[in-house]
Every structure is written in structure tokens, then in C-alpha cells.
Amino acid sequence: MTDVPLPVARTVAELRTTVGEWRRQGFTVGLVPTMGALHEGHLTLVREAKRRADKVFASVFVNPTQFAAHEDLGTYPRREAEDAALLAQAGCDLLFAPSVEQMYPEGFAARVEIGGPSAGLETDFRPHFFGGVATVVTKLLNQARADVAVFGEKDYQQLMVVRRLARDLDIPTEIVGAPTERDGWGLALSSRNAYLSDDDLQIARRLNGVLAEAALKAAANEPPADVEAEASSALLAAGFERVDYVAVRSADLGPYEVGAPGRILAAAWLGQTRLIDNMAV
Ligand code: PAF
């Protein structure tokens, strides 16, 4: 497709220079925020952004403020050269790869906290998470004022939080959700799948089937609490070591009502690896 290396901006000033030039030429701008270790799911987001905007930049930044001290910040996979090659092939126009010092300079003291969709689910188990995500996403949206930003539905609660953030803080960027990419067995693609042993991978591939079955039961009017308990048991029986939650909710993460659009969401552990997934009910 292309042999030309992808241009890289490492500072906000460099990013604004390139995006400003695009604007002067009359182009619309799309953003795909990522933490790198890119897979086909991320590339789908880039292609979606490219359908919606003339020029697209992807950020690759392993954001320390969304990791707790005991989490995998230090071991999170980092492979910028491979990421840049994949982004270029997917049609991305610029990689924004800032340092931690660039994003959080000495004396940085802001934190964006979003209520509403942040409550429960991930927050019950990772209370620091959405504050860190909201802070870095607010910065990314402000740094280059993209017309559109694309996020994966795999992190469904995150997508809801980002939508609320843009709405409540009057950030005019359109927030777009893109469907989850799955492997041939239905496992949602995730950078953390790389941590799984072959045996754990087989177990991980049962997650989406358990959720699909539970979604059918919820849609058939089985009480959400029963559906959630049965699905948790099924995950443990499949070999997951611990289930943080299985939750049946409305599509906007309120209480589920039969007949209205719903979502089933889950987080479960295999060894040191925490997997999340969700699907429509
Ligand atoms: O989904 C992710 O990869 C991250 O949470 C995001 C949105 C890039 C913020 O760091």
C-alpha cells in the first residue's frame, strides 16, 4: 500500500502544526485514541475515522493515570515501529506519540471526573480508571480539536463516559462508537489477549458465547439478576478463575427493561489477565 513512513508528532505543538496545515487546506480531521499494541480492532477504528474525515491521526500513549499501582502499566506492550506500519497501511495520516512528560508536565494538577455512566461496573473494580481516561481523552480532544473521534464498543462503558464527557464539557468533536472486532472464535480482539497462554486462550473464547446465551435469556424476560448469576457460573465452569461482574443493563447503562435496547457486559480473569466484553441485548 505505502512505503512512505508515517509522520510522527511527539509534542502538542508539532501535532497542532500538522493539523493546522490540514485545516488551512480545508480538510476535516479525525482522531483515533489508542494505547498502542495495535491489532485489527484498532485498524477498524482508523478506517472508520477515515470514512468520516479527510485526515486522521492516531494517538499512541500508554496513559499512566488510568492504571492503578498494582496494574500492568510497566508490562503493557509497547511497539511503536510496528504500530506505525499498521497505521500507515490502514490509511492513517499521522501518529501522535507523546511522552509522559509531554502529556503530564511537572506540576500537572488537573483531573477530569465524569459521573453518570462511570458509576458501577468497571469503577467497582478499577475506581481510578475513568478519571484517568476522562483526563487524557479531554486533553486529546482539546489538543487538536478533531471533528470526529472513534472509540471501540469493546470498551462500552468507556464509550458512554467519553460521550458524556464531550456533551457535558461542550467539546464539539463527534464521538463515534465502532463495533467490536472478534477472532474466528468470537473472542473480542484486545491488546491484553497477548498475555494469554494457549490453554487460557481456549477458555477466553467461551466468553462471548456465554454472553450471547445470557443476552437471549434477558431478551426473553428472564430476571436480570438470574441471567447474571447463571452467566457468572457458566464462566467459572468454563475455566475463568474469577468473575468481576456480569451485568444486564439498558443500552445507556441504566436498569434493563425488556423490549428496550439493552447491553450485557462482563469482566473476568484468567490468571493475571482481565478480559472484558459486551454485546447488545
Ligand atoms: O481504550 C483505550 O485504549 C484507552 O482507554 C484510551 C481511550 C486510548 C485512553 O487512554
XYZ file of C-alpha atoms and ligand atoms in Angstrom:
291
model
C 0.000 0.000 0.000
C 2.524 2.580 1.170
C 6.252 2.526 1.747
C 6.398 6.097 2.979
C 6.981 6.147 6.756
C 4.115 7.562 8.780
C 4.877 11.108 10.020
C 5.133 11.256 13.822
C 4.310 14.194 16.100
C 5.795 13.939 19.583
C 4.671 17.249 21.023
C 1.353 19.067 21.137
C 2.983 21.909 19.176
C 4.015 19.521 16.367
C 0.537 17.980 16.345
C -1.092 21.413 16.080
C 1.239 22.470 13.261
C 0.264 19.484 11.112
C -3.443 19.615 11.970
C -3.442 23.405 11.421
C -1.971 22.841 7.956
C -4.712 20.284 7.203
C -7.327 22.803 8.322
C -5.837 25.513 6.104
C -6.189 23.116 3.171
C -9.865 22.648 4.044
C -9.621 19.072 5.337
C -11.753 17.629 8.132
C -9.883 15.815 10.916
C -10.466 12.506 12.694
C -8.822 11.121 15.827
C -8.357 7.528 16.971
C -7.030 7.423 20.555
C -5.115 4.234 21.415
C -2.577 2.860 23.848
C -0.705 1.110 21.022
C -0.021 -2.643 20.654
C -2.388 -2.264 17.746
C -4.493 -5.074 16.322
C -7.195 -5.360 13.687
C -9.750 -3.829 16.097
C -7.787 -0.574 16.223
C -7.304 -0.576 12.456
C -11.073 -0.829 12.028
C -11.344 2.355 14.096
C -8.825 4.067 11.811
C -10.744 3.005 8.703
C -13.991 4.248 10.266
C -12.351 7.593 11.081
C -11.019 7.778 7.526
C -14.543 7.245 6.156
C -15.739 10.183 8.251
C -12.833 12.635 7.947
C -10.311 13.614 5.256
C -7.263 13.323 7.526
C -6.834 11.022 10.516
C -4.320 10.983 13.317
C -3.977 8.178 15.847
C -2.550 8.736 19.289
C -0.411 6.021 20.849
C 0.033 6.797 24.523
C 0.075 4.309 27.390
C -1.699 6.595 29.813
C -0.334 6.146 33.347
C -3.265 7.907 35.033
C -5.682 5.108 34.105
C -3.576 2.357 35.702
C -3.570 1.627 39.429
C -0.223 0.930 41.102
C -0.791 -2.853 41.033
C -1.847 -2.945 37.352
C 0.111 -3.688 34.178
C 1.470 -0.204 33.262
C 5.082 -1.445 33.294
C 4.433 -4.551 31.211
C 1.784 -3.123 28.870
C 3.066 -3.971 25.358
C 4.879 -1.124 23.576
C 5.895 -1.499 19.920
C 5.802 1.839 18.158
C 7.505 0.833 14.900
C 5.031 -1.995 14.240
C 2.131 0.245 15.257
C 3.260 2.966 12.845
C 3.488 0.495 9.950
C -0.013 -0.862 10.665
C -1.459 2.638 10.973
C 0.061 3.682 7.645
C -1.422 0.619 5.932
C -4.865 1.435 7.382
C -4.714 4.917 5.832
C -3.757 6.912 8.928
C -2.043 10.223 8.130
C -0.161 10.977 11.347
C 0.924 9.237 14.524
C 0.809 11.310 17.699
C 3.168 9.614 20.171
C 3.780 11.996 23.072
C 5.973 11.228 26.075
C 4.544 11.064 29.588
C 6.329 14.400 30.292
C 4.629 15.966 27.272
C 1.157 14.905 28.416
C 1.714 15.395 32.142
C 4.433 18.024 32.604
C 5.874 18.810 36.013
C 3.162 20.385 38.154
C 0.239 18.885 36.216
C -2.699 19.040 38.647
C -5.930 18.586 36.663
C -8.221 15.586 36.759
C -11.492 15.181 34.877
C -14.120 13.121 36.697
C -17.351 12.173 34.921
C -20.291 10.873 36.994
C -23.307 9.233 35.328
C -22.087 6.361 33.154
C -18.865 5.976 35.175
C -20.841 4.589 38.117
C -20.556 0.858 38.869
C -19.253 -1.925 36.586
C -15.581 -1.106 35.830
C -15.489 1.551 38.555
C -16.387 -1.021 41.228
C -13.153 -2.861 40.403
C -10.943 -0.113 38.911
C -12.009 3.061 40.763
C -9.139 5.110 39.302
C -9.847 4.121 35.693
C -12.419 6.511 34.255
C -10.871 9.580 35.893
C -7.623 8.733 34.082
C -9.387 8.021 30.804
C -11.522 11.179 31.026
C -8.446 13.295 31.778
C -6.376 12.014 28.862
C -9.292 11.977 26.403
C -10.189 15.577 27.312
C -6.593 16.549 26.613
C -6.523 14.661 23.295
C -9.805 16.254 22.200
C -8.561 19.730 23.120
C -5.077 19.343 21.666
C -6.170 19.221 18.031
C -9.957 19.807 18.058
C -10.750 16.857 15.790
C -14.139 16.870 14.059
C -14.702 13.233 14.915
C -13.114 10.742 17.324
C -13.671 6.986 17.051
C -13.714 4.613 20.055
C -14.304 0.855 20.144
C -17.523 -0.590 21.551
C -15.399 -3.265 23.209
C -14.869 -0.741 25.999
C -18.576 0.035 26.062
C -18.701 1.837 29.400
C -15.690 3.910 28.328
C -17.534 4.891 25.136
C -20.522 6.033 27.235
C -18.220 8.016 29.554
C -16.479 9.710 26.608
C -19.822 10.607 25.005
C -20.978 12.170 28.284
C -17.684 13.991 28.712
C -17.948 15.607 25.274
C -21.584 16.532 25.870
C -21.180 17.901 29.388
C -17.962 19.812 28.683
C -19.236 21.274 25.369
C -16.482 19.619 23.352
C -17.790 19.756 19.772
C -15.985 16.628 18.494
C -18.461 13.965 17.351
C -17.872 10.769 19.347
C -18.395 7.651 17.237
C -18.531 4.053 18.512
C -17.299 1.254 16.243
C -18.364 -2.414 16.631
C -16.016 -4.881 18.333
C -13.694 -6.902 16.095
C -13.540 -10.605 17.038
C -11.321 -13.535 16.130
C -12.718 -16.581 14.308
C -13.989 -17.972 17.634
C -15.719 -14.744 18.695
C -13.079 -13.550 21.170
C -13.040 -9.744 21.239
C -9.648 -8.533 19.986
C -7.664 -6.879 22.776
C -4.026 -5.949 23.282
C -4.229 -7.911 26.552
C -5.042 -11.168 24.686
C -1.290 -11.319 24.036
C -0.830 -12.213 27.717
C -2.910 -15.428 27.387
C -1.369 -18.920 27.274
C -2.735 -21.306 24.619
C -4.904 -23.026 27.240
C -6.275 -19.733 28.556
C -6.993 -18.587 25.011
C -9.340 -21.564 24.569
C -11.175 -20.567 27.754
C -11.246 -16.871 26.773
C -13.012 -17.836 23.554
C -16.004 -19.068 25.592
C -16.741 -15.587 26.969
C -18.710 -14.280 24.008
C -20.787 -17.468 23.727
C -21.775 -17.265 27.398
C -22.763 -13.620 26.939
C -24.716 -14.340 23.745
C -26.726 -17.032 25.544
C -27.338 -14.746 28.517
C -28.441 -11.926 26.189
C -31.089 -14.224 24.683
C -32.386 -15.119 28.165
C -32.566 -11.453 29.190
C -34.428 -10.594 25.990
C -36.839 -13.470 26.772
C -37.730 -11.762 30.057
C -35.663 -13.842 32.482
C -34.913 -11.577 35.503
C -31.569 -9.793 35.030
C -30.249 -10.991 38.419
C -30.855 -14.644 37.402
C -29.270 -14.124 33.989
C -26.214 -12.506 35.595
C -25.805 -15.285 38.204
C -26.174 -18.054 35.603
C -23.686 -16.410 33.251
C -21.155 -15.936 36.075
C -21.459 -19.632 36.979
C -21.079 -20.580 33.317
C -17.865 -18.522 33.063
C -16.414 -20.176 36.166
C -17.423 -23.600 34.792
C -15.696 -22.714 31.501
C -12.442 -22.150 33.401
C -12.369 -18.442 34.240
C -10.791 -18.046 37.677
C -12.773 -15.063 38.838
C -15.713 -13.042 37.519
C -15.727 -9.343 38.453
C -19.204 -8.834 37.042
C -21.786 -9.869 34.519
C -24.382 -7.112 34.219
C -27.538 -6.723 32.155
C -28.260 -3.036 31.577
C -30.110 -0.703 29.271
C -28.081 0.493 26.278
C -27.213 3.684 28.195
C -26.211 1.595 31.258
C -29.362 2.282 33.293
C -31.616 -0.524 34.581
C -32.572 -3.042 31.890
C -36.127 -3.024 30.548
C -37.389 -5.884 28.406
C -38.216 -4.671 24.910
C -35.889 -1.653 25.063
C -32.312 -1.777 23.700
C -30.049 -3.403 26.277
C -26.430 -4.360 26.815
C -24.830 -7.244 28.647
C -21.323 -6.553 29.951
C -18.765 -8.748 31.704
C -15.265 -8.700 33.161
C -13.490 -11.912 34.152
C -9.995 -13.107 34.980
C -7.725 -15.763 33.515
C -4.530 -15.857 35.569
C -3.172 -12.310 35.684
C -5.225 -11.241 32.662
C -8.525 -9.414 32.994
C -10.802 -9.644 29.955
C -13.890 -7.550 29.266
C -16.590 -7.981 26.658
C -20.139 -6.850 25.970
C -22.897 -7.214 23.430
C -26.324 -5.886 22.577
C -29.393 -7.473 24.230
O -9.263 2.451 25.113
C -8.081 2.817 25.246
O -7.153 2.291 24.610
C -7.748 3.925 26.227
O -8.530 3.835 27.376
C -7.806 5.333 25.619
C -9.220 5.694 25.159
C -6.866 5.423 24.441
C -7.396 6.388 26.658
O -6.106 6.165 27.117
